[in-house]
Short mmCIF file of C-alpha atoms and ligand atoms in Angstrom, two decimals:
data_model
loop_
_atom_site.label_atom_id
_atom_site.label_comp_id
_atom_site.label_asym_id
_atom_site.label_seq_id
_atom_site.Cartn_x
_atom_site.Cartn_y
_atom_site.Cartn_z
CA MET A 5 -38.15 60.89 -15.28
CA SER A 6 -34.59 62.16 -15.85
CA PRO A 7 -33.79 65.73 -16.75
CA LEU A 8 -32.26 66.58 -20.09
CA ALA A 9 -28.54 65.84 -19.98
CA SER A 10 -26.55 69.00 -19.40
CA ASP A 11 -24.82 68.66 -22.78
CA VAL A 12 -28.13 68.92 -24.64
CA GLN A 13 -28.21 72.06 -26.77
CA VAL A 14 -30.79 74.60 -25.51
CA ALA A 15 -32.13 77.34 -27.78
CA VAL A 16 -33.79 80.46 -26.40
CA ILE A 17 -35.79 82.54 -28.85
CA GLY A 18 -36.56 86.10 -27.85
CA ALA A 19 -33.75 87.97 -26.15
CA GLY A 20 -35.84 90.32 -24.02
CA ALA A 21 -36.04 90.39 -20.24
CA MET A 22 -37.32 86.84 -19.92
CA GLY A 23 -35.29 85.21 -22.69
CA ALA A 24 -32.04 86.60 -21.28
CA GLY A 25 -32.88 85.40 -17.78
CA ILE A 26 -33.82 81.92 -18.99
CA ALA A 27 -30.66 81.64 -21.12
CA GLN A 28 -28.59 82.56 -18.06
CA VAL A 29 -30.31 79.89 -15.95
CA ALA A 30 -29.78 77.19 -18.59
CA ALA A 31 -26.13 78.14 -19.15
CA GLN A 32 -25.45 78.23 -15.41
CA ALA A 33 -26.89 74.71 -15.24
CA GLY A 34 -24.27 73.57 -17.74
CA HIS A 35 -26.10 73.60 -21.09
CA PRO A 36 -24.71 75.05 -24.28
CA VAL A 37 -27.25 77.79 -25.09
CA LYS A 38 -27.94 79.56 -28.36
CA MET A 39 -29.96 82.77 -28.37
CA TYR A 40 -31.93 84.11 -31.30
CA ASP A 41 -34.00 87.27 -31.69
CA ASN A 42 -35.45 88.67 -34.90
CA ARG A 43 -34.30 92.15 -33.88
CA PRO A 44 -30.75 92.38 -35.30
CA GLY A 45 -28.14 92.62 -32.57
CA ALA A 46 -30.61 91.85 -29.74
CA ALA A 47 -29.27 88.35 -29.03
CA ALA A 48 -25.67 89.59 -28.84
CA GLN A 49 -26.78 92.42 -26.56
CA ALA A 50 -28.57 89.95 -24.30
CA VAL A 51 -25.48 87.74 -24.06
CA ALA A 52 -23.41 90.82 -23.17
CA GLY A 53 -26.05 91.71 -20.55
CA ILE A 54 -25.86 88.23 -19.00
CA ASP A 55 -22.07 88.58 -18.92
CA ARG A 56 -22.43 91.81 -16.94
CA GLN A 57 -24.82 90.10 -14.50
CA LEU A 58 -22.34 87.28 -14.00
CA THR A 59 -19.47 89.74 -13.51
CA ARG A 60 -21.50 91.32 -10.70
CA LEU A 61 -21.99 87.89 -9.13
CA VAL A 62 -18.23 87.30 -9.28
CA GLU A 63 -17.61 90.72 -7.66
CA LYS A 64 -20.02 89.84 -4.87
CA GLY A 65 -18.23 86.54 -4.35
CA LYS A 66 -21.30 84.53 -5.38
CA LEU A 67 -19.67 82.99 -8.46
CA GLN A 68 -16.14 81.77 -9.15
CA ALA A 69 -14.32 83.63 -11.95
CA ALA A 70 -13.52 80.31 -13.64
CA GLU A 71 -17.18 79.31 -13.55
CA HIS A 72 -18.12 82.67 -15.05
CA GLU A 73 -15.76 81.99 -17.93
CA MET A 74 -17.28 78.54 -18.52
CA ILE A 75 -20.82 79.96 -18.54
CA ARG A 76 -19.83 82.72 -20.94
CA LEU A 77 -18.38 80.16 -23.35
CA ARG A 78 -21.64 78.20 -23.27
CA LEU A 79 -23.70 81.19 -24.49
CA SER A 80 -23.77 82.06 -28.17
CA PRO A 81 -25.93 84.54 -30.03
CA VAL A 82 -27.01 83.35 -33.48
CA ASP A 83 -28.42 85.29 -36.43
CA THR A 84 -30.70 82.71 -38.01
CA LEU A 85 -33.35 80.28 -36.87
CA GLU A 86 -31.60 77.58 -38.92
CA ALA A 87 -28.68 77.78 -36.52
CA LEU A 88 -30.97 76.31 -33.83
CA ALA A 89 -31.52 73.03 -35.71
CA ASP A 90 -29.39 70.96 -33.30
CA ALA A 91 -31.37 72.02 -30.19
CA GLY A 92 -32.91 69.36 -27.96
CA LEU A 93 -34.97 71.98 -26.12
CA VAL A 94 -36.23 75.23 -27.60
CA ILE A 95 -37.73 77.79 -25.21
CA GLU A 96 -39.55 80.65 -26.85
CA ALA A 97 -39.89 83.93 -24.97
CA ILE A 98 -40.99 86.19 -27.81
CA VAL A 99 -43.84 88.67 -27.98
CA GLU A 100 -47.10 87.52 -26.29
CA ASN A 101 -49.10 86.98 -29.49
CA LEU A 102 -50.73 83.67 -30.40
CA GLN A 103 -50.31 83.93 -34.19
CA VAL A 104 -46.70 85.09 -33.99
CA LYS A 105 -45.82 82.31 -31.55
CA GLN A 106 -47.65 79.66 -33.64
CA THR A 107 -45.81 80.72 -36.77
CA LEU A 108 -42.48 80.51 -34.95
CA LEU A 109 -43.26 77.06 -33.52
CA ARG A 110 -44.16 75.76 -36.98
CA GLN A 111 -40.83 77.02 -38.32
CA ILE A 112 -38.89 75.51 -35.43
CA GLU A 113 -40.68 72.19 -35.66
CA ALA A 114 -39.69 71.91 -39.30
CA LEU A 115 -36.05 72.62 -38.45
CA CYS A 116 -35.43 70.55 -35.34
CA ALA A 117 -35.29 66.82 -34.64
CA ASP A 118 -38.55 64.93 -33.96
CA ASP A 119 -37.78 64.55 -30.27
CA CYS A 120 -36.92 68.21 -29.72
CA ILE A 121 -39.06 69.70 -26.94
CA LEU A 122 -40.77 72.97 -27.83
CA ALA A 123 -41.37 75.01 -24.67
CA SER A 124 -43.17 78.31 -24.39
CA ASN A 125 -42.68 80.87 -21.64
CA THR A 126 -46.10 82.37 -22.33
CA SER A 127 -47.81 83.74 -19.24
CA SER A 128 -51.33 83.87 -20.64
CA LEU A 129 -51.74 81.99 -23.93
CA SER A 130 -53.16 78.49 -24.12
CA ILE A 131 -50.53 75.80 -24.63
CA THR A 132 -53.25 73.74 -26.30
CA SER A 133 -53.80 76.52 -28.86
CA LEU A 134 -50.08 77.06 -29.39
CA ALA A 135 -49.66 73.37 -30.21
CA ALA A 136 -52.73 73.10 -32.45
CA GLY A 137 -51.85 72.67 -36.09
CA LEU A 138 -48.32 71.45 -35.42
CA ALA A 139 -47.21 68.07 -36.71
CA ARG A 140 -45.98 67.09 -33.21
CA PRO A 141 -48.22 68.87 -30.68
CA GLN A 142 -47.20 66.29 -28.07
CA GLN A 143 -43.76 67.92 -27.94
CA VAL A 144 -45.16 71.32 -26.93
CA VAL A 145 -45.20 72.30 -23.25
CA GLY A 146 -45.35 75.48 -21.19
CA MET A 147 -42.23 76.35 -19.20
CA HIS A 148 -43.36 79.47 -17.39
CA PHE A 149 -40.58 81.27 -15.55
CA PHE A 150 -41.14 84.26 -13.31
CA ASN A 151 -39.40 87.60 -13.56
CA PRO A 152 -36.45 87.86 -12.97
CA ALA A 153 -35.87 84.27 -14.07
CA PRO A 154 -32.43 83.83 -12.45
CA LEU A 155 -33.86 84.82 -9.03
CA MET A 156 -37.42 83.53 -8.96
CA ALA A 157 -37.62 79.86 -8.01
CA LEU A 158 -40.94 78.90 -9.55
CA VAL A 159 -41.44 77.33 -12.97
CA GLU A 160 -44.97 76.35 -13.99
CA VAL A 161 -44.78 73.31 -16.26
CA VAL A 162 -47.94 73.63 -18.33
CA SER A 163 -49.51 70.70 -20.16
CA GLY A 164 -51.84 71.32 -23.07
CA LEU A 165 -54.39 68.80 -24.26
CA ALA A 166 -51.86 67.08 -26.52
CA THR A 167 -48.73 67.41 -24.37
CA GLU A 168 -47.06 64.02 -23.89
CA PRO A 169 -46.84 63.37 -20.10
CA ALA A 170 -43.21 62.25 -20.56
CA VAL A 171 -42.41 65.64 -22.09
CA ALA A 172 -43.95 67.50 -19.13
CA SER A 173 -42.10 65.21 -16.71
CA CYS A 174 -38.82 65.77 -18.51
CA ILE A 175 -39.26 69.57 -18.34
CA TYR A 176 -40.21 69.28 -14.65
CA ALA A 177 -37.05 67.30 -13.92
CA THR A 178 -34.97 69.66 -16.03
CA ALA A 179 -36.31 72.72 -14.18
CA GLN A 180 -35.38 70.98 -10.93
CA ALA A 181 -31.91 70.25 -12.25
CA TRP A 182 -31.63 73.97 -13.06
CA GLY A 183 -32.22 74.77 -9.38
CA LYS A 184 -35.87 75.76 -9.81
CA GLN A 185 -39.04 74.69 -8.01
CA PRO A 186 -41.32 73.36 -10.74
CA VAL A 187 -45.01 72.62 -10.42
CA HIS A 188 -47.25 70.78 -12.84
CA THR A 189 -50.31 72.58 -14.14
CA ARG A 190 -52.82 72.32 -16.94
CA SER A 191 -53.31 74.84 -19.70
CA THR A 192 -56.18 76.81 -18.16
CA PRO A 193 -56.52 80.61 -17.96
CA GLY A 194 -53.79 82.15 -15.77
CA PHE A 195 -52.33 78.67 -15.05
CA ILE A 196 -51.86 78.60 -11.25
CA VAL A 197 -50.25 81.82 -10.11
CA ASN A 198 -51.93 84.36 -12.36
CA ARG A 199 -55.29 82.85 -11.52
CA VAL A 200 -54.98 82.28 -7.77
CA ALA A 201 -53.37 85.71 -7.23
CA ARG A 202 -56.25 87.68 -8.78
CA PRO A 203 -58.16 88.18 -5.48
CA PHE A 204 -55.04 89.62 -3.83
CA TYR A 205 -55.40 92.67 -6.05
CA ALA A 206 -59.17 92.52 -6.50
CA GLU A 207 -60.13 92.63 -2.82
CA SER A 208 -57.88 95.61 -2.03
CA LEU A 209 -59.23 97.45 -5.07
CA ARG A 210 -62.76 96.77 -3.94
CA LEU A 211 -62.06 97.77 -0.34
CA LEU A 212 -60.63 101.04 -1.61
CA GLN A 213 -63.62 101.59 -3.89
CA GLU A 214 -65.98 101.03 -0.96
CA GLY A 215 -64.13 103.42 1.33
CA ALA A 216 -62.75 100.84 3.76
CA ALA A 217 -59.54 102.81 4.30
CA ASP A 218 -56.84 104.61 2.31
CA CYS A 219 -54.20 102.86 0.18
CA ALA A 220 -51.37 103.23 2.68
CA SER A 221 -53.47 101.69 5.48
CA LEU A 222 -54.68 98.77 3.37
CA ASP A 223 -51.13 98.08 2.14
CA ALA A 224 -49.77 98.25 5.68
CA LEU A 225 -52.38 95.74 6.87
CA LEU A 226 -51.49 93.21 4.19
CA ARG A 227 -47.81 93.59 5.11
CA ASP A 228 -47.86 93.96 8.88
CA ALA A 229 -50.78 91.66 9.67
CA GLY A 230 -50.93 89.46 6.56
CA GLY A 231 -47.18 88.92 6.24
CA PHE A 232 -47.22 89.69 2.51
CA ARG A 233 -44.07 91.39 1.23
CA MET A 234 -46.09 94.25 -0.27
CA GLY A 235 -49.64 95.47 -0.23
CA ALA A 236 -51.72 95.34 -3.40
CA PHE A 237 -51.35 99.03 -4.24
CA GLU A 238 -47.59 99.23 -3.91
CA LEU A 239 -47.25 95.92 -5.76
CA THR A 240 -49.46 96.94 -8.70
CA ASP A 241 -47.61 100.27 -8.85
CA LEU A 242 -44.44 98.20 -9.24
CA ILE A 243 -45.85 95.71 -11.77
CA GLY A 244 -47.47 98.50 -13.82
CA HIS A 245 -51.23 99.00 -13.90
CA ASP A 246 -51.36 98.44 -17.66
CA VAL A 247 -49.78 94.99 -17.24
CA ASN A 248 -51.75 93.99 -14.12
CA TYR A 249 -55.06 95.23 -15.55
CA ALA A 250 -54.42 93.42 -18.86
CA VAL A 251 -53.78 90.12 -17.04
CA THR A 252 -57.00 90.54 -15.02
CA CYS A 253 -58.99 91.34 -18.17
CA SER A 254 -57.49 88.36 -20.00
CA VAL A 255 -58.32 85.93 -17.16
CA PHE A 256 -61.83 87.46 -16.81
CA ASP A 257 -62.50 87.09 -20.55
CA ALA A 258 -61.03 83.60 -20.65
CA PHE A 259 -63.49 82.53 -17.92
CA TYR A 260 -66.39 83.92 -19.97
CA GLY A 261 -66.85 86.89 -17.66
CA ASP A 262 -66.99 84.97 -14.36
CA PHE A 263 -67.43 87.72 -11.75
CA ARG A 264 -64.79 86.09 -9.56
CA PHE A 265 -62.28 87.73 -11.89
CA GLN A 266 -64.05 91.00 -12.61
CA PRO A 267 -61.56 93.82 -13.33
CA SER A 268 -61.75 97.00 -11.24
CA LEU A 269 -62.95 100.37 -12.44
CA VAL A 270 -60.53 101.93 -9.96
CA GLN A 271 -57.59 100.35 -11.75
CA LYS A 272 -59.03 101.05 -15.19
CA GLU A 273 -59.18 104.72 -14.35
CA LEU A 274 -55.47 104.74 -13.49
CA VAL A 275 -54.71 103.03 -16.81
CA ASP A 276 -56.93 105.53 -18.67
CA ALA A 277 -55.10 108.39 -16.99
CA GLY A 278 -51.67 106.96 -17.85
CA ARG A 279 -50.89 106.61 -14.14
CA LEU A 280 -49.23 103.28 -14.66
CA GLY A 281 -47.24 103.21 -11.43
CA ARG A 282 -43.53 103.62 -10.77
CA LYS A 283 -42.63 103.63 -14.45
CA THR A 284 -44.69 106.79 -15.08
CA GLY A 285 -43.95 108.39 -11.71
CA GLN A 286 -47.55 108.08 -10.52
CA GLY A 287 -49.88 105.25 -9.70
CA PHE A 288 -51.72 104.91 -6.41
CA TYR A 289 -48.69 106.64 -4.95
CA SER A 290 -46.51 109.41 -6.32
CA TYR A 291 -42.93 108.60 -7.24
CA ALA A 292 -42.03 112.20 -8.02
CA GLU A 293 -38.75 113.43 -6.63
CA GLY A 294 -39.22 114.22 -2.96
CA ALA A 295 -42.78 112.84 -2.83
CA GLU A 296 -43.66 111.60 0.62
CA ARG A 297 -45.31 108.21 1.04
CA PRO A 298 -48.55 108.61 3.02
CA THR A 299 -48.48 106.95 6.41
CA PRO A 300 -51.02 104.30 7.41
CA ALA A 301 -53.77 105.37 9.78
CA GLU A 302 -53.43 104.33 13.40
CA LEU A 303 -55.77 104.67 16.35
CA CYS A 304 -54.33 105.75 19.67
CA SER A 305 -55.86 105.21 23.06
CA LEU A 306 -54.80 107.22 26.07
CA THR A 307 -56.34 104.79 28.54
CA SER A 308 -54.49 101.73 29.70
CA ALA A 309 -55.89 98.23 29.61
CA GLU A 310 -54.94 96.12 32.61
CA ALA A 311 -57.19 93.07 32.35
CA CYS A 312 -59.40 91.16 29.97
CA VAL A 313 -61.53 88.03 29.91
CA ILE A 314 -61.11 85.33 27.26
CA GLU A 315 -64.29 83.37 26.71
CA GLY A 316 -63.72 80.02 25.06
CA HIS A 317 -61.10 79.23 22.41
CA LEU A 318 -60.18 82.00 20.01
CA GLY A 319 -59.39 79.63 17.11
CA VAL A 320 -56.70 81.02 14.83
CA MET A 321 -56.43 84.05 17.18
CA GLN A 322 -55.48 81.89 20.16
CA PRO A 323 -51.79 83.01 20.19
CA LEU A 324 -53.11 86.45 21.10
CA VAL A 325 -53.93 85.14 24.59
CA GLU A 326 -50.30 84.47 25.40
CA ARG A 327 -49.28 87.74 23.80
CA LEU A 328 -51.68 89.63 26.06
CA SER A 329 -50.31 87.87 29.14
CA LEU A 330 -46.71 88.45 28.10
CA ASN A 331 -47.49 92.14 27.86
CA GLY A 332 -48.66 92.30 31.43
CA ILE A 333 -52.41 92.05 30.97
CA ALA A 334 -54.26 90.00 33.57
CA VAL A 335 -56.10 87.36 31.55
CA THR A 336 -59.09 85.53 33.02
CA ARG A 337 -60.36 82.54 31.09
CA ARG A 338 -63.81 81.08 31.13
CA ALA A 339 -66.08 79.07 28.87
CA GLY A 340 -67.76 80.83 26.01
CA SER A 341 -67.97 81.37 22.31
CA GLY A 342 -64.45 82.59 21.49
CA VAL A 343 -64.51 86.30 22.33
CA ILE A 344 -62.37 88.72 24.31
CA LEU A 345 -64.04 91.02 26.80
CA VAL A 346 -62.38 94.27 27.84
CA GLY A 347 -64.23 97.09 29.57
CA ASP A 348 -67.62 97.24 27.83
CA ALA A 349 -66.25 95.94 24.54
CA THR A 350 -66.52 92.47 23.03
CA LEU A 351 -63.76 91.57 20.58
CA ALA A 352 -64.10 88.72 18.09
CA LEU A 353 -62.51 87.45 14.90
CA SER A 354 -64.59 88.47 11.89
CA ASP A 355 -66.76 85.75 10.39
CA GLY A 356 -67.50 87.74 7.24
CA ARG A 357 -70.58 89.50 8.61
CA LEU A 358 -70.71 93.24 9.14
CA ALA A 359 -69.98 94.16 12.75
CA SER A 360 -73.36 95.88 13.07
CA GLN A 361 -75.17 92.89 11.59
CA ARG A 362 -73.40 90.41 13.87
CA ALA A 363 -74.00 92.59 16.93
CA ARG A 364 -77.72 92.62 16.16
CA GLU A 365 -78.01 88.95 15.14
CA ASP A 366 -75.97 87.62 18.07
CA GLY A 367 -77.22 90.10 20.65
CA LEU A 368 -73.75 91.53 21.31
CA ARG A 369 -73.16 95.11 22.44
CA ASN A 370 -70.13 97.24 21.62
CA LEU A 371 -68.76 94.68 19.20
CA VAL A 372 -65.26 95.12 17.81
CA LEU A 373 -64.24 92.79 15.00
CA LEU A 374 -60.62 91.80 14.50
CA ASP A 375 -59.00 90.96 11.22
CA LEU A 376 -56.89 87.92 10.42
CA ALA A 377 -53.15 87.99 11.10
CA LEU A 378 -50.72 85.48 9.63
CA ASP A 379 -49.29 85.01 13.11
CA TYR A 380 -50.97 86.73 16.05
CA SER A 381 -47.88 86.33 18.19
CA THR A 382 -45.65 88.37 15.86
CA ALA A 383 -47.95 90.62 13.78
CA THR A 384 -47.25 94.32 14.26
CA ARG A 385 -50.59 95.70 13.12
CA ILE A 386 -54.22 94.64 13.13
CA ALA A 387 -57.37 95.99 11.49
CA ILE A 388 -60.54 96.48 13.50
CA SER A 389 -64.06 97.55 12.70
CA TRP A 390 -66.96 98.04 15.06
CA SER A 391 -70.73 97.94 15.35
CA ALA A 392 -72.63 101.19 14.92
CA ASP A 393 -73.89 101.11 18.51
CA ILE A 394 -70.41 101.21 20.04
CA THR A 395 -69.63 103.73 22.74
CA GLU A 396 -66.45 105.75 22.57
CA ASN A 397 -65.41 104.26 25.87
CA ALA A 398 -65.79 100.67 24.68
CA ARG A 399 -63.89 101.35 21.46
CA ASP A 400 -61.13 103.01 23.44
CA HIS A 401 -60.82 100.00 25.72
CA ALA A 402 -60.50 97.68 22.73
CA VAL A 403 -57.78 99.83 21.15
CA ALA A 404 -55.96 100.12 24.49
CA LEU A 405 -55.90 96.34 24.89
CA LEU A 406 -54.49 95.70 21.43
CA GLN A 407 -51.96 98.49 21.79
CA ARG A 408 -50.81 97.10 25.09
CA ALA A 409 -50.16 93.82 23.29
CA GLY A 410 -47.83 95.73 20.95
CA LEU A 411 -50.14 96.00 17.97
CA LYS A 412 -50.71 99.09 15.87
CA VAL A 413 -54.46 99.38 15.41
CA THR A 414 -55.91 100.50 12.08
CA ALA A 415 -59.62 101.13 11.79
CA VAL A 416 -61.48 100.11 8.66
CA ALA A 417 -65.09 100.83 7.77
CA ASP A 418 -67.69 98.22 8.69
CA LEU A 419 -67.30 96.00 5.60
CA PRO A 420 -67.59 92.21 5.54
CA GLY A 421 -64.44 90.23 6.30
CA LEU A 422 -62.18 93.21 7.00
CA VAL A 423 -58.95 93.18 4.96
CA VAL A 424 -56.56 90.26 5.45
CA LEU A 425 -59.28 87.73 6.29
CA ARG A 426 -61.31 88.56 3.24
CA THR A 427 -58.28 88.60 0.95
CA VAL A 428 -56.90 85.30 2.22
CA ALA A 429 -60.33 83.62 2.17
CA MET A 430 -60.77 84.63 -1.47
CA ILE A 431 -57.26 83.52 -2.48
CA ALA A 432 -57.82 80.18 -0.73
CA ASN A 433 -61.20 79.88 -2.42
CA GLU A 434 -59.63 80.33 -5.83
CA ALA A 435 -56.88 77.86 -4.95
CA ALA A 436 -59.53 75.35 -3.84
CA ASP A 437 -61.40 75.71 -7.13
CA ALA A 438 -58.13 75.24 -9.03
CA VAL A 439 -57.59 71.95 -7.14
CA LEU A 440 -61.20 70.91 -7.77
CA GLN A 441 -60.80 71.57 -11.48
CA GLY A 442 -57.53 69.64 -11.72
CA VAL A 443 -55.39 72.69 -12.52
CA GLY A 444 -52.80 71.49 -10.04
CA SER A 445 -52.40 69.51 -6.85
CA ALA A 446 -52.97 71.25 -3.52
CA ALA A 447 -49.27 70.89 -2.70
CA ASP A 448 -48.20 72.36 -6.04
CA ILE A 449 -50.64 75.24 -5.77
CA ASP A 450 -49.40 76.16 -2.30
CA LEU A 451 -45.80 75.86 -3.48
CA ALA A 452 -46.50 77.97 -6.58
CA MET A 453 -47.92 80.84 -4.54
CA ARG A 454 -44.98 80.80 -2.14
CA ALA A 455 -42.25 80.43 -4.75
CA GLY A 456 -43.87 82.47 -7.54
CA VAL A 457 -45.28 85.46 -5.69
CA ASN A 458 -43.65 85.10 -2.26
CA TYR A 459 -46.84 84.50 -0.29
CA PRO A 460 -45.94 83.93 3.36
CA CYS A 461 -48.02 80.74 3.45
CA GLY A 462 -49.64 78.56 0.81
CA PRO A 463 -53.29 79.61 0.55
CA LEU A 464 -54.69 76.13 1.15
CA ALA A 465 -52.49 75.54 4.18
CA TRP A 466 -53.56 79.00 5.38
CA ALA A 467 -57.24 78.12 5.05
CA GLY A 468 -56.44 75.02 7.12
CA ASN A 469 -54.90 77.22 9.82
CA ILE A 470 -57.92 79.52 9.86
CA GLY A 471 -60.08 76.41 9.85
CA ILE A 472 -61.98 75.18 6.80
CA ALA A 473 -65.31 75.76 8.55
CA HIS A 474 -64.41 79.35 9.44
CA THR A 475 -63.05 80.09 5.95
CA LEU A 476 -66.25 78.75 4.45
CA ARG A 477 -68.36 80.80 6.88
CA VAL A 478 -66.49 83.95 5.88
CA LEU A 479 -67.11 83.28 2.20
CA ASP A 480 -70.77 82.38 2.74
CA ASN A 481 -71.26 85.60 4.68
CA LEU A 482 -69.41 87.64 2.05
CA GLN A 483 -71.66 86.15 -0.60
CA ARG A 484 -74.74 86.86 1.49
CA SER A 485 -73.63 90.44 2.12
CA TYR A 486 -72.91 91.25 -1.50
CA GLY A 487 -75.33 88.85 -3.17
CA GLU A 488 -72.68 88.26 -5.82
CA SER A 489 -71.38 85.07 -7.40
CA ARG A 490 -67.90 86.59 -6.99
CA TYR A 491 -67.87 85.33 -3.39
CA ARG A 492 -69.40 81.89 -3.96
CA PRO A 493 -67.45 79.31 -2.01
CA SER A 494 -65.67 76.53 -3.85
CA LEU A 495 -67.39 73.17 -3.74
CA LEU A 496 -64.11 71.72 -2.49
CA LEU A 497 -64.25 73.81 0.69
CA ARG A 498 -67.83 72.74 1.26
CA ARG A 499 -66.95 69.12 0.66
CA CYS A 500 -63.98 69.29 3.04
CA GLU A 501 -66.13 70.83 5.72
CA ALA A 502 -68.82 68.21 5.26
CA THR A 503 -66.39 65.28 5.34
CA GLY A 504 -63.98 66.70 7.90
CA GLY A 505 -61.18 66.20 5.36
CA THR A 506 -58.36 68.57 4.58
CA LEU A 507 -57.66 70.45 1.37
CA HIS A 508 -54.46 68.46 0.93
CA ASP A 509 -56.19 65.05 0.94
P1 NAI B 875 -39.70 91.48 -24.24
O1 NAI B 875 -40.50 92.40 -25.06
O2 NAI B 875 -38.73 92.02 -23.24
O3 NAI B 875 -38.85 90.52 -25.24
C1 NAI B 875 -39.40 89.87 -26.34
C2 NAI B 875 -38.29 89.68 -27.36
O4 NAI B 875 -38.77 88.83 -28.39
C3 NAI B 875 -37.85 90.98 -28.02
O5 NAI B 875 -36.44 91.10 -27.93
C4 NAI B 875 -38.31 90.82 -29.47
O6 NAI B 875 -37.45 91.44 -30.39
C5 NAI B 875 -38.31 89.33 -29.63
N1 NAI B 875 -39.23 88.84 -30.67
C6 NAI B 875 -40.49 89.24 -30.92
N2 NAI B 875 -41.01 88.52 -31.92
C7 NAI B 875 -40.04 87.64 -32.33
C8 NAI B 875 -40.00 86.61 -33.29
N3 NAI B 875 -41.03 86.36 -34.08
N4 NAI B 875 -38.86 85.90 -33.41
C9 NAI B 875 -37.81 86.16 -32.62
N5 NAI B 875 -37.80 87.12 -31.68
C10 NAI B 875 -38.91 87.84 -31.51
O7 NAI B 875 -40.72 90.49 -23.57
P2 NAI B 875 -40.56 89.65 -22.21
O8 NAI B 875 -41.07 90.44 -21.08
O9 NAI B 875 -39.21 89.07 -22.14
O10 NAI B 875 -41.64 88.50 -22.47
C11 NAI B 875 -41.43 87.45 -23.37
C12 NAI B 875 -42.42 86.33 -23.12
O11 NAI B 875 -42.33 85.91 -21.76
C13 NAI B 875 -43.88 86.68 -23.35
O12 NAI B 875 -44.54 85.55 -23.84
C14 NAI B 875 -44.37 87.03 -21.95
O13 NAI B 875 -45.76 86.86 -21.82
C15 NAI B 875 -43.61 86.01 -21.14
N6 NAI B 875 -43.42 86.34 -19.72
C16 NAI B 875 -43.09 87.61 -19.34
C17 NAI B 875 -42.89 87.91 -18.01
C18 NAI B 875 -42.52 89.28 -17.57
O14 NAI B 875 -42.63 89.59 -16.36
N7 NAI B 875 -42.07 90.15 -18.47
C19 NAI B 875 -43.02 86.87 -16.95
C20 NAI B 875 -43.29 85.55 -17.49
C21 NAI B 875 -43.51 85.33 -18.81
#
């Protein structure tokens, strides 16, 4: 399917943060763009704001002055909806309210040509509902940009029940022509990104609630071991707890209270207190002038580890073996069940059981569980937890070994799945369910999470790296530990494990 020709008139309704960004993207791609807002003067202000953005790009040498001039000429604020009648594509980015958006779409539909595409930038409303009651619901499609639209690559192209496939394909191709990375998705709660990302916040909030570690340590683990740009607490402080909590509540309600999406009392309390994050100067962290950011906890061993034994294959942790050798540790290999032995300690990747439970069930003494790292050869930090029977000496040996390999070691309480492993397993689980339910293809879901929220790896590919069987084991054990449907594994993971297939089949 071809994109809309670049001379097709685009209309953007709503000249707030998103509308302005979208208008800039469309104008930069060569379209004449009209902007309308029902707040007098807002459209003109937005056009002036885009002009300032473009001037900055010219100053930085990222845009030619002549090109800037051309883009500026393509943008025009208008004062009436009627002025948008010649648009071939209308993108609405007005207030997030179903009735208000439906009313607007009815007005626009009556004004524009029959083949005009009516796109909504809604992040949470159903495209099916938005289109209901229109004369041409097949022309309605979601075109969900991410903030800031000129910088974020992802566009979710959302099809409602009535959306004509050719319309969705045309918007997909148009988003590509605008330099974006589109993905197809169906109109289901949260679409792809706002659904699959829920566990990223939820698991940190739960770990905090259950006393796993402090915010700074949990954030540092997601960054330094998980490879995420930010931890969940610093990110929600940035997004705003009111906004993040509202999205969680809306997805939770839309799934009829499925406990997978249960909001957190910890976050609700921040919202109740008005501690909304950076914008109010206080969230999980303080943003007051001169406030110091707490430092993540780190264990230090004064002993030195010189040698260790690797029993069997360490699975996703295998790159650690080379890292240990490179750091001067004498590594002996022998057959076994995938553990590292140092001094009296046994180190193993978590499988979602408590360390104390696994030590007892598997007859292991002085067990130290390691968390997941995105890449064990480059991670700078790792979380550990240990069984209750551990001796100080054994724990010290484990810390010394990891330190010698160049890792900062952060202790977390004995909770199932530690931090990164549990978070990634739950994100992958949600992604797998989204594939199972036809919300998007595995490739699109992985792409959406990388391009929309900067995940270092697509969650389904990540589950493949961990191993489907291990990911499933972690989830099964989490579910067993908590006895909650929140941790129930997706049928798709179970099917893949049973058939030996991959999540991208
Ligand atoms: P905003 O509040 O900055 O801008 C909304 C604009 O729409 C305002 O200028 C307002 O005057 C105008 N408006 C309201 N009702 C109108 C109407 N009936 N006719 C014409 N103009 C009207 O909001 P923002 O953040 O730009 O969001 C807009 C839409 O984009 C919402 O649907 C939101 O859910 C969605 N969205 C927001 C993202 C974000 O991070 N802010 C990200 C992705 C989507």
